[in-house]
XYZ file of C-alpha atoms in Angstrom:
476
model
C 145.407 147.838 -24.077
C 142.652 149.029 -21.751
C 140.080 146.825 -23.489
C 142.414 143.833 -23.244
C 142.780 144.348 -19.490
C 139.014 144.562 -19.063
C 138.754 141.171 -20.778
C 141.070 139.399 -18.324
C 139.488 136.426 -16.529
C 138.492 137.001 -12.871
C 141.380 137.078 -10.384
C 142.197 138.191 -6.862
C 143.480 141.478 -8.324
C 140.547 142.125 -10.608
C 139.676 145.440 -8.938
C 143.252 146.713 -9.414
C 143.248 145.706 -13.073
C 139.903 147.404 -13.704
C 141.084 150.599 -12.025
C 144.266 150.514 -14.112
C 142.240 150.047 -17.294
C 140.077 153.050 -16.468
C 143.121 155.228 -15.761
C 144.749 154.525 -19.138
C 141.660 154.340 -21.376
C 141.690 157.354 -23.763
C 137.965 157.973 -23.333
C 138.250 158.123 -19.532
C 141.731 159.556 -19.080
C 142.010 161.272 -15.717
C 138.599 160.044 -14.597
C 139.593 156.838 -12.846
C 140.753 156.497 -9.291
C 144.248 157.990 -8.908
C 147.123 155.628 -8.259
C 148.236 156.431 -4.719
C 150.585 154.719 -2.294
C 153.974 153.045 -2.448
C 155.505 149.782 -3.524
C 159.002 148.434 -3.034
C 160.202 145.943 -5.643
C 162.428 143.818 -3.433
C 163.956 141.782 -6.252
C 165.040 144.951 -8.069
C 166.105 147.258 -5.196
C 163.620 149.822 -6.510
C 160.947 151.894 -4.751
C 158.031 153.753 -6.349
C 155.730 156.117 -4.480
C 152.643 157.942 -5.774
C 151.134 160.887 -3.879
C 148.421 163.317 -5.015
C 151.029 165.989 -5.825
C 153.983 163.937 -7.061
C 155.707 160.669 -7.906
C 159.023 159.417 -6.486
C 161.360 156.881 -8.040
C 164.341 155.505 -6.097
C 166.963 153.118 -7.537
C 169.490 151.294 -5.363
C 171.594 148.140 -5.634
C 172.973 145.474 -3.324
C 174.939 142.220 -3.263
C 171.904 140.662 -4.965
C 172.201 142.554 -8.234
C 174.386 144.616 -10.560
C 174.207 148.382 -10.605
C 174.061 149.099 -14.348
C 175.694 148.172 -17.616
C 177.243 149.557 -20.781
C 176.011 147.850 -23.926
C 176.694 148.763 -27.564
C 178.647 151.811 -26.322
C 175.467 153.165 -24.714
C 174.988 154.390 -21.137
C 178.629 155.483 -20.988
C 178.270 157.618 -17.835
C 176.059 155.322 -15.769
C 178.532 155.079 -12.888
C 176.122 156.384 -10.217
C 172.692 155.521 -11.629
C 171.927 152.930 -8.916
C 173.599 154.739 -6.004
C 170.314 155.826 -4.430
C 169.107 158.025 -7.288
C 165.914 159.816 -6.255
C 163.680 161.418 -8.868
C 160.806 163.712 -7.888
C 158.182 164.258 -10.572
C 155.196 166.606 -10.661
C 154.600 166.619 -14.424
C 156.797 163.690 -15.493
C 159.013 165.941 -17.623
C 161.398 167.398 -15.040
C 164.367 165.545 -16.582
C 163.162 165.353 -20.188
C 166.174 165.352 -22.532
C 168.576 166.539 -19.829
C 170.995 163.632 -20.216
C 173.500 165.147 -22.703
C 174.138 168.082 -20.340
C 173.804 166.295 -16.995
C 176.689 166.223 -14.564
C 176.560 162.448 -14.123
C 178.627 162.615 -10.930
C 175.852 164.645 -9.273
C 172.667 162.641 -9.710
C 169.641 163.497 -7.532
C 169.750 161.787 -4.141
C 173.309 160.448 -4.390
C 176.323 161.013 -2.147
C 179.681 160.726 -3.905
C 182.788 162.505 -5.162
C 181.829 165.563 -7.189
C 183.078 165.576 -10.745
C 184.527 162.047 -10.714
C 183.325 159.197 -12.908
C 184.988 155.851 -13.373
C 184.265 152.372 -14.643
C 181.878 151.168 -11.932
C 179.395 149.447 -14.223
C 177.948 145.938 -14.151
C 179.233 145.464 -10.609
C 177.554 143.618 -7.779
C 176.881 145.725 -4.715
C 179.069 145.358 -1.646
C 176.308 145.440 0.977
C 173.143 143.401 1.543
C 171.233 145.797 3.841
C 169.330 147.440 0.983
C 165.549 147.314 0.781
C 162.219 148.962 1.357
C 158.776 148.819 2.936
C 155.432 150.115 1.704
C 152.275 150.158 3.789
C 149.893 150.760 0.905
C 149.748 150.145 -2.804
C 145.994 150.486 -3.116
C 144.548 153.089 -5.462
C 142.050 154.043 -2.770
C 144.513 154.604 0.064
C 145.682 158.208 0.181
C 147.526 157.923 3.493
C 150.028 155.185 2.741
C 153.715 155.635 3.421
C 156.865 153.960 2.183
C 160.499 153.837 3.210
C 163.791 152.596 1.791
C 167.289 151.995 3.106
C 170.701 151.634 1.477
C 173.930 150.733 3.214
C 175.900 152.550 0.544
C 179.496 151.552 0.003
C 181.405 152.160 -3.187
C 184.702 150.345 -3.659
C 187.343 151.444 -6.145
C 186.506 149.454 -9.271
C 188.814 151.380 -11.598
C 191.282 154.223 -11.896
C 189.566 157.538 -11.233
C 186.500 155.883 -9.760
C 184.747 157.262 -6.668
C 185.876 154.373 -4.480
C 185.723 154.531 -0.737
C 182.630 156.719 -0.258
C 180.166 155.220 2.210
C 176.990 156.256 4.023
C 173.946 154.801 5.707
C 171.042 156.294 3.791
C 167.288 156.160 4.378
C 164.321 157.711 2.592
C 160.838 158.187 4.036
C 158.034 158.780 1.528
C 154.970 160.698 2.691
C 151.999 162.357 0.966
C 153.548 165.751 1.794
C 157.043 164.933 0.541
C 160.204 162.924 1.104
C 162.559 162.916 4.096
C 166.138 161.896 3.235
C 168.501 160.918 6.058
C 172.195 160.047 5.860
C 174.450 158.882 8.669
C 178.143 158.072 8.830
C 179.015 159.764 5.542
C 182.706 159.009 5.103
C 185.304 159.039 2.363
C 188.168 160.849 0.693
C 187.335 163.130 -2.215
C 190.755 163.235 -3.904
C 191.296 163.636 -6.802
C 188.016 165.555 -6.588
C 187.721 168.586 -4.318
C 184.755 167.431 -2.227
C 182.157 164.782 -1.477
C 178.625 166.057 -1.996
C 175.010 164.998 -1.595
C 172.983 166.161 -4.589
C 169.482 167.223 -3.611
C 168.405 167.880 -7.185
C 169.660 168.234 -10.745
C 166.790 168.872 -13.154
C 165.762 171.167 -15.971
C 165.459 174.772 -14.876
C 162.238 175.198 -16.852
C 159.763 172.302 -16.627
C 158.588 171.283 -20.141
C 155.484 169.770 -18.568
C 154.205 173.127 -17.356
C 154.800 175.763 -14.708
C 154.230 174.131 -11.308
C 154.905 177.365 -9.445
C 157.508 180.036 -10.167
C 158.630 178.665 -13.529
C 162.407 178.816 -13.864
C 162.741 181.295 -10.976
C 164.726 180.040 -7.971
C 164.088 181.573 -4.544
C 165.586 181.273 -1.073
C 163.766 181.873 2.199
C 163.671 180.990 5.863
C 165.520 182.118 8.942
C 164.528 185.614 10.006
C 164.059 186.728 6.394
C 160.729 188.104 5.224
C 159.695 187.537 1.628
C 161.645 184.972 -0.411
C 164.729 186.249 -2.241
C 165.056 185.525 -5.968
C 168.421 183.997 -6.840
C 170.134 185.313 -10.012
C 171.553 182.806 -12.528
C 174.997 181.419 -11.740
C 176.581 179.895 -8.656
C 175.520 180.927 -5.169
C 175.516 179.733 -1.560
C 172.411 179.052 0.492
C 172.463 180.597 3.985
C 172.405 178.006 6.776
C 168.906 176.971 7.795
C 167.253 178.397 4.677
C 165.064 176.582 2.183
C 165.210 176.675 -1.618
C 162.140 176.906 -3.875
C 162.061 175.853 -7.522
C 159.243 174.774 -9.842
C 156.669 174.311 -7.097
C 158.998 172.257 -4.863
C 160.727 173.264 -1.639
C 164.014 171.748 -0.447
C 164.405 172.321 3.274
C 167.119 171.316 5.759
C 166.178 169.278 8.811
C 167.830 169.359 12.196
C 168.168 165.877 13.674
C 169.279 164.545 17.071
C 172.725 163.885 15.534
C 173.019 166.697 12.994
C 176.407 168.102 13.987
C 177.815 170.906 11.851
C 175.530 171.836 8.959
C 176.698 170.927 5.454
C 176.713 174.103 3.337
C 174.250 174.115 0.452
C 175.248 175.378 -2.993
C 173.118 176.384 -5.965
C 174.017 176.326 -9.631
C 171.615 177.587 -12.299
C 172.365 178.341 -15.910
C 172.897 176.897 -19.354
C 174.940 173.725 -19.741
C 176.127 172.205 -22.994
C 176.852 168.634 -24.046
C 176.274 166.016 -26.712
C 174.269 162.792 -26.973
C 177.429 161.206 -28.396
C 179.134 161.663 -25.018
C 176.786 159.104 -23.474
C 175.991 156.972 -26.531
C 178.749 156.425 -29.053
C 176.449 154.158 -31.036
C 174.643 157.180 -32.436
C 175.414 158.822 -35.747
C 177.793 161.704 -35.161
C 176.477 163.489 -38.248
C 172.952 163.700 -36.821
C 173.450 163.350 -33.062
C 176.868 164.899 -32.489
C 175.707 168.489 -32.398
C 175.994 170.465 -29.173
C 172.891 170.499 -26.970
C 172.425 173.454 -24.601
C 169.855 173.456 -21.790
C 169.272 175.522 -18.616
C 169.784 173.336 -15.520
C 168.938 173.608 -11.812
C 171.472 172.010 -9.429
C 171.278 171.986 -5.623
C 173.864 170.160 -3.530
C 175.323 169.990 -0.020
C 179.072 169.818 0.489
C 180.577 167.415 3.027
C 184.121 168.620 2.381
C 187.208 166.775 1.127
C 187.291 164.040 3.796
C 184.078 163.592 5.815
C 184.287 161.063 8.643
C 181.042 159.872 10.202
C 178.932 162.961 9.469
C 175.132 163.087 9.303
C 172.855 164.970 6.928
C 169.086 165.421 6.564
C 166.739 167.261 4.249
C 163.217 167.099 2.846
C 161.729 167.643 -0.603
C 158.190 169.074 -0.544
C 156.378 169.040 -3.923
C 153.029 170.614 -4.744
C 153.795 173.886 -2.956
C 152.993 176.223 -5.845
C 154.751 179.580 -5.948
C 157.466 180.663 -3.528
C 154.960 182.760 -1.585
C 153.543 179.531 -0.134
C 156.892 177.957 0.716
C 157.211 179.182 4.303
C 153.746 177.903 5.193
C 154.482 174.552 3.542
C 157.736 174.164 5.469
C 156.041 175.092 8.759
C 153.212 172.631 8.124
C 155.695 169.898 7.277
C 157.694 170.396 10.469
C 154.472 170.431 12.497
C 153.437 167.024 11.136
C 156.829 165.349 10.644
C 159.694 164.798 13.071
C 163.047 163.067 12.663
C 163.309 160.874 15.752
C 166.675 159.230 15.089
C 169.567 159.424 12.642
C 172.436 157.532 14.221
C 174.273 154.221 14.179
C 171.368 152.355 15.794
C 168.403 153.669 13.842
C 167.012 156.181 11.398
C 163.414 157.019 12.177
C 160.660 159.491 11.363
C 157.348 160.193 13.129
C 154.684 161.490 10.763
C 150.990 162.314 10.685
C 150.055 161.456 7.087
C 146.323 161.628 7.796
C 144.076 163.248 10.406
C 144.013 161.189 13.608
C 146.808 158.907 12.453
C 150.431 158.725 13.629
C 153.050 156.560 11.931
C 156.477 155.768 13.342
C 158.793 154.643 10.534
C 162.007 152.901 11.625
C 165.164 151.650 9.962
C 166.782 149.520 12.671
C 170.403 148.748 11.845
C 172.061 145.495 12.946
C 173.243 145.946 16.517
C 174.796 143.940 19.315
C 172.844 145.850 21.960
C 169.226 146.851 22.481
C 167.894 149.533 20.144
C 165.390 152.057 21.524
C 163.433 154.456 19.285
C 161.330 156.889 21.314
C 159.072 159.163 19.284
C 157.985 161.097 22.350
C 154.366 160.038 21.833
C 152.658 157.502 24.124
C 152.333 154.135 22.415
C 155.092 154.909 19.934
C 158.216 153.911 21.807
C 159.805 150.840 20.250
C 162.493 148.682 21.867
C 164.324 145.950 19.943
C 166.320 143.595 22.159
C 169.924 142.982 21.171
C 171.561 141.442 19.441
C 169.325 142.332 16.506
C 169.867 141.763 12.808
C 167.856 144.898 12.116
C 164.975 145.490 9.772
C 162.324 147.932 8.590
C 159.261 148.634 10.718
C 156.278 150.948 10.791
C 153.850 151.307 13.660
C 150.621 153.067 12.705
C 148.306 154.231 15.472
C 144.830 155.389 14.548
C 141.327 155.504 15.905
C 140.701 151.882 14.910
C 143.880 150.506 16.478
C 147.537 149.756 15.776
C 148.909 148.206 12.582
C 152.458 146.854 12.326
C 154.312 146.485 9.009
C 157.780 145.023 8.590
C 160.271 143.984 5.932
C 163.726 142.419 5.816
C 166.043 144.578 3.663
C 168.514 141.704 3.330
C 165.861 139.618 1.513
C 166.140 136.726 3.903
C 169.623 136.792 5.404
C 168.386 138.741 8.432
C 166.269 136.030 10.039
C 162.672 134.895 10.025
C 161.025 137.426 12.315
C 161.258 140.891 13.824
C 160.549 141.171 17.564
C 160.116 144.395 19.530
C 158.343 145.863 22.534
C 155.882 148.753 22.285
C 154.824 150.936 25.223
C 151.143 150.060 24.932
C 149.386 147.319 26.879
C 147.997 144.250 25.188
C 144.582 145.133 26.575
C 144.732 148.533 24.858
C 145.875 147.008 21.572
C 143.051 144.480 21.639
C 140.341 146.873 22.845
C 139.981 148.299 19.321
C 137.602 147.894 16.412
C 140.533 146.571 14.377
C 140.961 143.635 16.764
C 137.301 143.141 17.660
C 136.021 143.001 14.084
C 138.835 140.916 12.577
C 138.682 137.267 11.754
C 141.711 135.210 12.764
C 142.925 135.165 9.164
C 142.884 138.974 9.040
C 145.283 139.527 11.916
C 148.247 138.797 9.662
C 151.686 137.434 10.567
C 151.714 139.189 13.948
C 151.721 137.680 17.424
C 151.432 139.706 20.628
C 151.928 138.948 24.297
C 152.210 140.866 27.523
C 155.677 142.199 28.255
C 157.345 141.912 31.649
C 157.079 145.677 32.050
C 153.576 146.839 32.899
C 151.743 148.632 30.112
C 153.902 147.149 27.344
C 153.466 144.474 24.690
C 155.944 142.206 22.932
C 155.162 142.051 19.219
C 156.652 139.527 16.799
C 156.190 139.906 13.055
C 156.933 136.769 11.041
C 158.715 137.741 7.841
C 158.165 136.031 4.490
C 160.720 133.689 2.984
C 161.574 132.280 -0.419
C 160.982 134.595 -3.358
C 158.819 136.803 -1.115
C 161.716 137.497 1.282
C 162.155 141.253 1.377
C 158.505 142.033 0.778
C 156.282 143.922 3.231
C 153.902 142.158 5.619
C 151.346 143.827 7.879
C 149.106 142.827 10.762
C 147.806 143.726 14.207
C 147.291 142.249 17.663
């Protein structure tokens, strides 16, 4: 395959193809440039993000597509597989063969009724505000970020289904890890006991290798000293504490609208199941035997009937052993701040690279003006109302400011995104980015002086047609 790629005729993406060929060629495996950065596939409601320490995969669905399907009596428990399922890989084998023993009502990243599965397959989504933005998909860009949003709403498609659970969910992908925000989590758990957000459900021991601590699970944080090893079984996580497993740390985040903290619960131990339970097309004589595997499950409980609650956490891969968890959490909080998690916006301010600040915003449709203030000069964004919302990043670095935007409705939200930034047009244009750029390199961005002194009105023209929903970037 690598030799076939090298033989492709010249194209605008020749460099990408050559880099891909070098990465997969057996004789040069691991020697090519690493694949770094994010990409949102706007026609599939899917986001992929590659960082030096990990890979993230996020699957959502909207009014534009179906969630999943059952075919030939396969995929029998796929009820939640497009409900914002977030996988975090370090070796690529964290979930290898787990499917017969998985609790399919508690998939990583999802918020739904614990223990309840129904018939919600091959259904169109109920909401259109589902999409993503990625500022970099280049193999040479190690500081790119990505973000995704899902206006999650699950109707009752069948008896026993999880109908009625809803939440506004956003994910922010950074080189250091992933920030997951939820707002307005609402629903009724009955006949289940509670509605939960599942932070993780993976193999307890990673078949791909020990990434730090093996199958040992530890808890730390608060005023505690050294991390505490958690024995197998079910246990509660003290409020404000982090959990370490297999080189990853799961840490709670306080936000401007946190409210009462959702209690975290841990479950570790052997689970049993059968491949026949999820695929009746198999041969019971050869595939019907009981499979037993040790599993790691971490979840947060929102109770039997949450109404408008918020929740936030982060997953930090590449930490190593639990002894480095506290330092990793402290470093993360020093470089990453949740600016908003409310009805108007969900936003994160991050420093993914030295000398670079990025404000990442999910602006929800609103009848009034939306203001997102990061607390840093030049990174206060105001969107005049009424606004149809959108996704926006503002990156400030030594060379200037870059604006990226996307329409998560894939075109139903309008043709442009307009906002005001608290930085003068003179400042935005007195940069190497502006001075050295040809007119064609500025991108679909127009800037003009705002009425308020020291501010600039920025308009990003969004793509249409089959490109609606994709990311565009530019500068003043």
